[in-house]
XYZ file of C-alpha atoms in Angstrom:
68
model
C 111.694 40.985 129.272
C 113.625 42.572 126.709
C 115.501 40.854 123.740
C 118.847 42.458 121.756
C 120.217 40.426 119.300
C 123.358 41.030 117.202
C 124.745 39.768 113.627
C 128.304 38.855 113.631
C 129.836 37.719 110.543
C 133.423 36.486 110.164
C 135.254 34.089 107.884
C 138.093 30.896 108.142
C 140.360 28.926 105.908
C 140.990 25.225 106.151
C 142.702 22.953 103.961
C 142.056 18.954 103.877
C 145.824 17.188 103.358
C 146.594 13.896 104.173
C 150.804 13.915 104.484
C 150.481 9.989 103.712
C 148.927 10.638 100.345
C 150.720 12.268 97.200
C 149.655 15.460 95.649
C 147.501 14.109 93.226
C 146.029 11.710 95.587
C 145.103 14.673 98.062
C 143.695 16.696 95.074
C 141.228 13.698 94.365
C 140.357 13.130 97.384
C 139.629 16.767 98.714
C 139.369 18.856 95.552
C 139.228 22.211 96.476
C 139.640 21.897 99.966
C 143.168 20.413 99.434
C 144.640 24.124 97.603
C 148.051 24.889 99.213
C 146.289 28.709 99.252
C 144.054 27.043 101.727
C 139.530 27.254 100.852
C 137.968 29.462 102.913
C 134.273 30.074 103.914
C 131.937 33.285 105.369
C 129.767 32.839 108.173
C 127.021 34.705 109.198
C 126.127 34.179 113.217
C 123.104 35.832 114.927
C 122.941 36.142 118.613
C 120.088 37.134 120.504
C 120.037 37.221 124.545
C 116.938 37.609 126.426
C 116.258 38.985 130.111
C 115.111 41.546 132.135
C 116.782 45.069 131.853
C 118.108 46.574 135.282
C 117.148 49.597 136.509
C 118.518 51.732 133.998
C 116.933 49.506 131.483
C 120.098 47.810 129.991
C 120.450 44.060 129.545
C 124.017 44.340 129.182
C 126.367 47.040 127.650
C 126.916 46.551 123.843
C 130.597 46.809 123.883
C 130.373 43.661 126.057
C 127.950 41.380 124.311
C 130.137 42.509 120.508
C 133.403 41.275 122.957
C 131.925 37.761 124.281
């Protein structure tokens, strides 16, 4: 069994607004999550698949597993 594991790291934006609220009620509310320029957070995501290689010893070809 072999193991190959890859670090993928990516970021997103969100913003928390309720449309029923005013603008100072939203800013209470949510704080920063409620910026019109929208709060954003990095992720960091490791993947590691395990199996047995095939007869050229490859799991599965790296440009596939950095696509899924």
């Amino acid at each position: 069994m072999v193991r190959l594991s890859q670090k993928f790291e990516f970021s997103a934006t969100h913003r928390l607004h309720n449309a029923a609220l005013s603008d100072a009620e939203n800013c209470r509310v949510f704080g920063k999550c409620n910026q019109s320029a929208w709060h954003g957070h990095n992720y960091e995501l490791q993947v590691t698949l395990a199996g047995k290689p095939d007869a050229n010893g490859v799991l599965i070809d790296v440009p596939e597993f950095e696509s899924m």
